[in-house]
Amino acid sequence: MHPSTPEPPSHLPPSACAAPRYSGRIAQLHTWSGQRPWLGGLLTVLSGLTILLLPPGGVAVVVLPGVAGISALLLGGLLIAGGLSLLSAPHRHGVLGIATVLLALASFASTNLGGFVIGMLLGIVGGALGFAWNPPDPRPATNQ
Amino acid sequence: MISVKISDDRTDHRPSTAPQPDPAISKSVSRPVGARRAESSPGSPTSAVARDRGHTQWSRFTALLLPSLLAVLLLGVSAASGAIPIALAGPARHALKISMTSLTARSATTGPQRYQTRDGQRHTEVVVELRGLRVNGLCASLRVPTPLGAYVLRITGPHADLTLTADDLTFALDNLDGLGVLGRQLSLHSAESTLNGPLTHTSDPGFLPIQLGNMTLNIAITLRWITARNPHLRVLTLAGGRRQRECF
């Protein structure tokens, strides 16, 4: 007579080792975040929003004519687009990361001190994170 | 009675035709998650777990972040010394508080001018020109509400005896929402009109000499543009922050 013992896990395929440890939407989010520099993209989007919205309404005692008046809109929009591109096109993370850092630096002189420095620093850190991200390695695992 | 012991070195209980599992993988499955994660390094037998996710290479992160922070530092120093201009722009209006020990200038105001923006709206502006501007003991502060609290931008002359000068300061006054004046001395054209003759005898025809002493202004205005010729701004100190005090 054999007792009812649990099936040993050895029947699992090798790929089960890399199976997500979560289920449902959390598993999807886990997989999605592993395929792209999500933190760099998120910080870059926040940077663009900060430059656009901080301070609310801006400072208007001195309103400069020309490109300075629309630079917050331009740079904030470009940073938001860069952050979304980091999330949607992660294979271009190198170019997008450097471009994000340059845009954030340019915002200091042209848009309310780069969103009172907060937006600029968010953009620099987000761009550096995007630049430093390494994509998943498509090579199969090697067992030694 | 047969007892079955499950162990890592399983060797029986399966038909011989079944695929033999990899001992390393079996260990990986039977171990806790934390232990598996700790072993997931490139080159290890369980590196497949690490390869299906991207990761950050911190050396590249540092290589880009450090020069950027250095550039931020240089930008800050350059902006504070006036080497690079800083643009502050936006659609809202905030009160500007100005106090000064003395101001002398010759002013001229052109009649209202009209301009049209791209959206088709017509606006009226008044252009004010100040020549030979000399200001002592200047303090100007601007309080801007932000989601993180009120942010105060404060410009001060470090010493009352240092003079801020500009040969020609011209600005276009787009809107004047409020003006509060408190001062001890306000002289318009005093030197030329009362002592030296009529208005036409001024050195700058059409310009009105202005002299203010111990003046406090609380104004809410919108300037459309401003230009300055030969400004000497090095005596000014620009400070900003949530803990900065306003001038008054």
Coordinates of C-alpha atoms in Angstrom, one line a residue:
Chain A
M1 CA 0.0 0.0 0.0
H2 CA 1.3 3.3 -1.1
P3 CA 0.6 6.3 1.0
S4 CA -0.8 9.5 -0.7
T5 CA 2.3 11.5 -1.0
P6 CA 2.7 14.7 -3.1
E7 CA 4.0 14.4 -6.5
P8 CA 7.6 15.3 -6.6
P9 CA 8.3 18.5 -8.6
S10 CA 10.5 16.8 -11.0
H11 CA 7.8 16.5 -13.6
L12 CA 7.9 20.2 -14.2
P13 CA 9.5 21.4 -17.4
P14 CA 12.8 23.3 -17.0
S15 CA 11.1 26.5 -18.1
A16 CA 9.0 26.4 -15.0
C17 CA 12.0 27.7 -13.1
A18 CA 11.6 31.1 -14.8
A19 CA 7.8 31.2 -14.5
P20 CA 6.5 34.3 -12.8
R21 CA 5.9 34.0 -9.1
Y22 CA 2.8 36.1 -9.4
S23 CA -0.5 35.6 -11.1
G24 CA -3.0 37.6 -13.1
R25 CA -2.4 41.2 -13.7
I26 CA 0.5 41.5 -11.3
A27 CA 2.3 38.8 -13.3
Q28 CA 1.6 40.8 -16.5
L29 CA 2.9 44.0 -14.9
H30 CA 6.0 42.1 -13.6
T31 CA 6.7 40.8 -17.1
W32 CA 6.0 44.2 -18.7
S33 CA 8.3 46.1 -16.3
G34 CA 11.1 43.6 -16.9
Q35 CA 11.1 44.4 -20.6
R36 CA 11.7 48.1 -20.4
P37 CA 13.4 50.8 -18.3
W38 CA 10.1 51.6 -16.5
L39 CA 11.6 53.6 -13.6
G40 CA 13.6 55.8 -16.0
G41 CA 10.6 56.4 -18.2
L42 CA 8.4 57.2 -15.2
L43 CA 10.8 59.7 -13.8
T44 CA 11.2 61.3 -17.2
V45 CA 7.5 61.7 -17.6
L46 CA 7.2 63.2 -14.1
S47 CA 10.1 65.5 -15.0
G48 CA 8.1 66.8 -18.0
L49 CA 5.0 67.3 -16.0
T50 CA 6.9 69.2 -13.3
I51 CA 8.4 71.6 -15.8
L52 CA 5.0 72.1 -17.3
L53 CA 3.0 72.5 -14.1
L54 CA 5.4 73.9 -11.5
P55 CA 4.8 76.5 -10.4
P56 CA 1.0 76.5 -11.3
G57 CA 0.5 79.3 -13.6
G58 CA 4.2 80.3 -13.5
V59 CA 5.8 83.6 -12.8
A60 CA 4.6 86.5 -14.8
V61 CA 6.1 89.6 -13.4
V62 CA 8.7 89.2 -16.1
V63 CA 7.3 87.6 -19.3
L64 CA 9.9 87.4 -22.0
P65 CA 8.9 87.5 -25.6
G66 CA 9.9 84.9 -28.1
V67 CA 10.9 81.3 -27.5
A68 CA 11.1 81.7 -23.7
G69 CA 7.4 82.0 -23.5
I70 CA 6.8 78.6 -25.0
S71 CA 9.9 76.8 -23.8
A72 CA 8.2 75.3 -20.8
L73 CA 5.6 73.8 -23.1
L74 CA 8.2 72.7 -25.6
L75 CA 10.7 71.1 -23.2
G76 CA 8.0 69.7 -20.9
G77 CA 6.3 68.1 -23.9
L78 CA 9.5 66.7 -25.2
L79 CA 10.5 65.2 -21.9
I80 CA 7.1 63.6 -21.5
A81 CA 7.4 62.2 -25.1
G82 CA 10.9 61.0 -24.2
G83 CA 9.7 59.2 -21.1
L84 CA 6.8 57.5 -23.0
S85 CA 9.3 56.5 -25.7
L86 CA 11.5 54.9 -23.1
L87 CA 8.5 52.8 -22.1
S88 CA 7.3 52.0 -25.6
A89 CA 10.6 51.7 -27.5
P90 CA 13.1 50.4 -24.9
H91 CA 15.5 49.3 -27.6
R92 CA 16.3 53.0 -28.1
H93 CA 17.1 53.5 -24.5
G94 CA 20.6 54.8 -25.1
V95 CA 19.7 57.7 -27.4
L96 CA 16.6 58.5 -25.5
G97 CA 18.4 58.6 -22.2
I98 CA 21.1 61.0 -23.4
A99 CA 18.5 63.2 -25.1
T100 CA 16.5 63.3 -21.9
V101 CA 19.5 64.4 -19.9
L102 CA 20.3 67.1 -22.4
L103 CA 16.7 68.4 -22.5
A104 CA 16.6 68.5 -18.7
L105 CA 19.8 70.5 -18.6
A106 CA 18.5 72.9 -21.2
S107 CA 15.4 73.4 -19.1
F108 CA 17.4 75.1 -16.4
A109 CA 18.1 78.3 -18.3
S110 CA 14.8 78.5 -20.2
T111 CA 11.9 77.3 -18.1
N112 CA 11.6 78.6 -14.5
L113 CA 15.0 77.1 -13.4
G114 CA 13.9 73.8 -14.8
G115 CA 10.7 73.5 -12.8
F116 CA 12.5 75.0 -9.8
V117 CA 15.3 72.4 -10.2
I118 CA 13.0 69.6 -9.3
G119 CA 11.9 68.8 -12.8
M120 CA 15.5 69.1 -14.1
L121 CA 16.9 66.6 -11.5
L122 CA 14.0 64.2 -12.2
G123 CA 14.9 64.3 -15.9
I124 CA 18.6 63.8 -15.3
V125 CA 18.1 60.8 -13.0
G126 CA 15.4 59.4 -15.3
G127 CA 17.5 59.8 -18.4
A128 CA 20.6 58.3 -16.7
L129 CA 18.5 55.3 -15.6
G130 CA 17.2 54.9 -19.1
F131 CA 20.7 55.1 -20.6
A132 CA 22.1 52.6 -18.0
W133 CA 19.3 50.0 -18.5
N134 CA 20.3 46.7 -20.1
P135 CA 17.7 44.7 -22.0
P136 CA 17.0 41.1 -21.3
D137 CA 19.5 38.7 -22.7
P138 CA 17.8 36.6 -25.4
R139 CA 20.5 33.8 -25.2
P140 CA 19.3 30.6 -23.7
A141 CA 20.5 29.6 -20.2
T142 CA 23.5 27.4 -20.1
N143 CA 23.7 24.7 -17.5
Q144 CA 27.2 23.9 -16.4
Chain B
M1 CA 4.2 -0.6 4.6
I2 CA 6.4 1.3 2.3
S3 CA 7.5 4.8 3.1
V4 CA 8.7 7.1 0.4
K5 CA 11.3 9.7 1.1
I6 CA 11.4 12.7 -1.3
S7 CA 14.9 14.0 -1.6
D8 CA 17.1 15.8 -4.1
D9 CA 18.9 12.6 -5.2
R10 CA 15.7 11.0 -6.5
T11 CA 16.6 7.9 -8.4
D12 CA 13.4 5.8 -8.6
H13 CA 9.6 5.9 -8.6
R14 CA 9.4 6.7 -12.3
P15 CA 9.4 4.6 -15.3
S16 CA 12.8 4.6 -17.0
T17 CA 11.3 6.2 -20.2
A18 CA 10.4 9.5 -18.4
P19 CA 12.8 12.4 -19.0
Q20 CA 15.3 12.7 -16.2
P21 CA 15.1 16.1 -14.6
D22 CA 18.0 18.3 -14.2
P23 CA 19.1 18.1 -10.5
A24 CA 19.9 21.8 -10.5
I25 CA 16.5 22.7 -11.7
S26 CA 14.8 20.5 -9.2
K27 CA 16.7 22.1 -6.5
S28 CA 15.7 25.5 -7.8
V29 CA 12.0 24.5 -7.8
S30 CA 12.1 23.1 -4.3
R31 CA 13.9 26.0 -2.7
P32 CA 12.3 29.2 -1.5
V33 CA 12.1 32.2 -3.7
G34 CA 14.6 34.2 -1.9
A35 CA 17.2 31.5 -2.2
R36 CA 16.6 31.2 -5.9
R37 CA 16.9 35.0 -6.4
A38 CA 20.2 35.0 -4.5
E39 CA 21.6 32.5 -6.9
S40 CA 20.4 34.2 -10.1
S41 CA 23.6 35.6 -11.3
P42 CA 24.9 35.5 -14.8
G43 CA 26.8 32.3 -15.4
S44 CA 25.1 30.4 -12.7
P45 CA 22.9 27.4 -13.6
T46 CA 19.8 29.3 -12.7
S47 CA 20.7 32.5 -14.7
A48 CA 17.6 32.0 -16.9
V49 CA 15.7 33.7 -14.1
A50 CA 17.8 36.8 -14.4
R51 CA 18.0 37.0 -18.2
D52 CA 14.3 37.4 -18.8
R53 CA 14.3 40.8 -17.1
G54 CA 16.3 43.9 -17.9
H55 CA 18.5 45.4 -15.3
T56 CA 20.4 48.6 -14.6
Q57 CA 24.1 48.8 -15.2
W58 CA 25.1 51.2 -12.4
S59 CA 28.5 52.0 -13.9
R60 CA 26.8 53.5 -16.9
F61 CA 24.3 55.3 -14.7
T62 CA 27.2 56.9 -12.8
A63 CA 29.1 57.7 -15.9
L64 CA 26.2 59.8 -17.2
L65 CA 24.9 61.2 -13.9
L66 CA 28.2 62.6 -12.6
P67 CA 28.9 64.8 -15.6
S68 CA 25.3 65.9 -15.6
L69 CA 25.4 67.0 -12.0
L70 CA 28.7 68.8 -12.7
A71 CA 26.9 70.6 -15.6
V72 CA 24.1 71.5 -13.2
L73 CA 26.6 73.0 -10.8
L74 CA 28.3 75.0 -13.5
L75 CA 24.8 76.2 -14.7
G76 CA 24.0 77.3 -11.2
V77 CA 27.2 79.2 -10.8
S78 CA 26.9 80.8 -14.2
A79 CA 23.3 81.9 -13.5
A80 CA 24.2 83.3 -10.1
S81 CA 27.0 85.3 -11.6
G82 CA 24.9 86.5 -14.5
A83 CA 26.9 84.8 -17.2
I84 CA 23.9 83.1 -18.6
P85 CA 20.4 84.6 -18.6
I86 CA 17.5 82.8 -16.9
A87 CA 14.0 83.0 -18.3
L88 CA 11.0 83.1 -16.0
A89 CA 7.8 82.9 -17.9
G90 CA 4.2 82.1 -17.3
P91 CA 0.7 83.3 -17.6
A92 CA -0.2 84.1 -14.0
R93 CA 0.2 87.3 -12.0
H94 CA 1.9 87.6 -8.6
A95 CA 2.6 90.5 -6.4
L96 CA 6.1 91.9 -6.4
K97 CA 7.3 93.7 -3.3
I98 CA 10.0 96.3 -3.8
S99 CA 11.7 98.4 -1.3
M100 CA 14.7 100.8 -1.9
T101 CA 16.6 103.4 -0.1
S102 CA 16.8 105.8 -3.1
L103 CA 16.1 105.8 -6.8
T104 CA 17.0 108.5 -9.3
A105 CA 16.3 108.4 -13.0
R106 CA 14.9 110.3 -15.9
S107 CA 11.7 108.8 -17.2
A108 CA 9.7 109.0 -20.3
T109 CA 6.4 107.3 -21.1
T110 CA 5.1 106.8 -24.6
G111 CA 1.4 106.7 -25.2
P112 CA -0.5 103.5 -25.2
Q113 CA 0.6 101.2 -28.0
R114 CA -1.4 98.4 -29.4
Y115 CA -0.2 95.0 -30.4
Q116 CA -2.0 91.8 -31.6
T117 CA -1.2 88.3 -30.5
R118 CA -1.4 85.3 -32.7
D119 CA -4.8 84.3 -31.4
G120 CA -6.1 87.6 -32.8
Q121 CA -6.6 89.4 -29.5
R122 CA -5.6 93.0 -29.3
H123 CA -3.8 94.4 -26.3
T124 CA -2.6 97.8 -25.1
E125 CA 0.7 98.4 -23.5
V126 CA 2.6 101.4 -22.2
V127 CA 6.3 101.7 -22.7
V128 CA 8.3 103.2 -19.9
E129 CA 11.9 104.3 -20.4
L130 CA 14.2 105.1 -17.5
R131 CA 17.5 106.7 -18.3
G132 CA 20.4 107.1 -15.9
L133 CA 18.9 104.7 -13.4
R134 CA 20.6 104.6 -10.0
V135 CA 19.2 102.5 -7.2
N136 CA 20.5 102.1 -3.7
G137 CA 19.4 99.6 -1.0
L138 CA 17.2 97.6 -3.4
C139 CA 15.2 94.6 -2.2
A140 CA 12.7 92.8 -4.4
S141 CA 10.8 89.7 -3.5
L142 CA 8.3 87.6 -5.3
R143 CA 6.1 85.0 -3.6
V144 CA 4.9 82.1 -5.8
P145 CA 2.5 79.5 -4.6
T146 CA 3.5 75.9 -5.6
P147 CA 2.1 72.5 -4.8
L148 CA 5.0 72.1 -2.4
G149 CA 4.4 75.4 -0.6
A150 CA 5.1 79.0 -1.2
Y151 CA 8.4 79.7 -3.0
V152 CA 10.0 83.1 -2.5
L153 CA 12.4 84.6 -5.0
R154 CA 14.4 87.4 -3.4
I155 CA 16.8 89.9 -5.0
T156 CA 18.8 92.2 -2.7
G157 CA 21.7 94.5 -2.9
P158 CA 24.2 93.4 -0.4
H159 CA 25.0 96.8 0.9
A160 CA 23.0 100.0 0.9
D161 CA 25.9 102.0 -0.3
L162 CA 26.4 99.9 -3.4
T163 CA 24.6 101.3 -6.4
L164 CA 22.7 99.4 -9.0
T165 CA 22.9 101.4 -12.3
A166 CA 21.7 101.0 -15.8
D167 CA 22.1 103.5 -18.7
D168 CA 18.7 102.7 -20.1
L169 CA 15.9 100.5 -18.7
T170 CA 12.9 100.1 -20.9
F171 CA 9.8 98.0 -20.2
A172 CA 6.4 97.5 -21.7
L173 CA 3.7 97.6 -19.1
D174 CA 0.9 95.3 -20.2
N175 CA -1.2 95.4 -17.1
L176 CA -1.3 97.1 -13.7
D177 CA -3.5 95.2 -11.3
G178 CA -2.4 96.8 -8.0
L179 CA 0.0 99.4 -6.7
G180 CA 0.7 100.3 -3.1
V181 CA 3.2 103.0 -2.4
L182 CA 4.7 104.0 0.9
G183 CA 7.6 106.4 1.0
R184 CA 9.2 109.5 2.5
Q185 CA 10.3 111.3 -0.7
L186 CA 8.8 111.5 -4.1
S187 CA 10.2 114.2 -6.3
L188 CA 9.2 114.6 -9.9
H189 CA 11.1 117.1 -12.0
S190 CA 12.1 119.0 -8.8
A191 CA 15.6 120.1 -9.8
E192 CA 14.8 121.6 -13.2
S193 CA 11.3 122.9 -12.8
T194 CA 11.4 124.5 -9.4
L195 CA 14.9 125.7 -9.3
N196 CA 16.4 125.9 -12.7
G197 CA 13.5 126.8 -15.0
P198 CA 10.8 125.2 -17.0
L199 CA 10.5 121.6 -18.2
T200 CA 12.0 122.3 -21.6
H201 CA 15.3 123.1 -20.0
T202 CA 16.1 119.6 -19.0
S203 CA 19.1 117.9 -20.3
D204 CA 16.9 115.1 -21.8
P205 CA 13.9 116.8 -23.5
G206 CA 10.8 114.8 -22.9
F207 CA 12.2 113.0 -19.9
L208 CA 11.0 113.6 -16.4
P209 CA 13.5 113.4 -13.6
I210 CA 12.3 111.1 -10.8
Q211 CA 13.7 110.9 -7.3
L212 CA 12.4 108.4 -4.7
G213 CA 13.7 108.0 -1.2
N214 CA 13.0 105.2 1.3
M215 CA 10.3 103.9 -0.9
T216 CA 8.2 100.7 -0.5
L217 CA 6.2 99.4 -3.4
N218 CA 3.7 96.6 -3.5
I219 CA 2.8 96.1 -7.1
A220 CA 1.1 93.6 -9.2
I221 CA 1.9 94.2 -12.8
T222 CA 2.5 92.3 -16.0
L223 CA 5.5 93.3 -18.1
R224 CA 5.4 92.2 -21.7
W225 CA 9.1 92.8 -22.3
I226 CA 12.0 94.5 -20.6
T227 CA 15.4 95.6 -21.8
A228 CA 18.3 97.1 -20.1
R229 CA 21.4 98.8 -21.5
N230 CA 24.7 98.5 -19.6
P231 CA 23.2 97.2 -16.4
H232 CA 25.6 96.7 -13.5
L233 CA 23.9 93.8 -11.7
R234 CA 26.9 92.3 -10.0
V235 CA 26.0 93.9 -6.7
L236 CA 22.8 91.9 -6.6
T237 CA 22.1 88.7 -4.7
L238 CA 19.5 86.3 -6.0
A239 CA 18.1 83.8 -3.5
G240 CA 15.1 81.5 -3.7
G241 CA 13.5 78.9 -1.5
R242 CA 10.6 78.0 0.6
R243 CA 12.3 79.5 3.7
Q244 CA 13.3 82.8 2.2
R245 CA 11.6 85.9 3.7
E246 CA 9.9 88.5 1.7
C247 CA 11.2 92.1 1.7
F248 CA 8.3 93.3 3.9

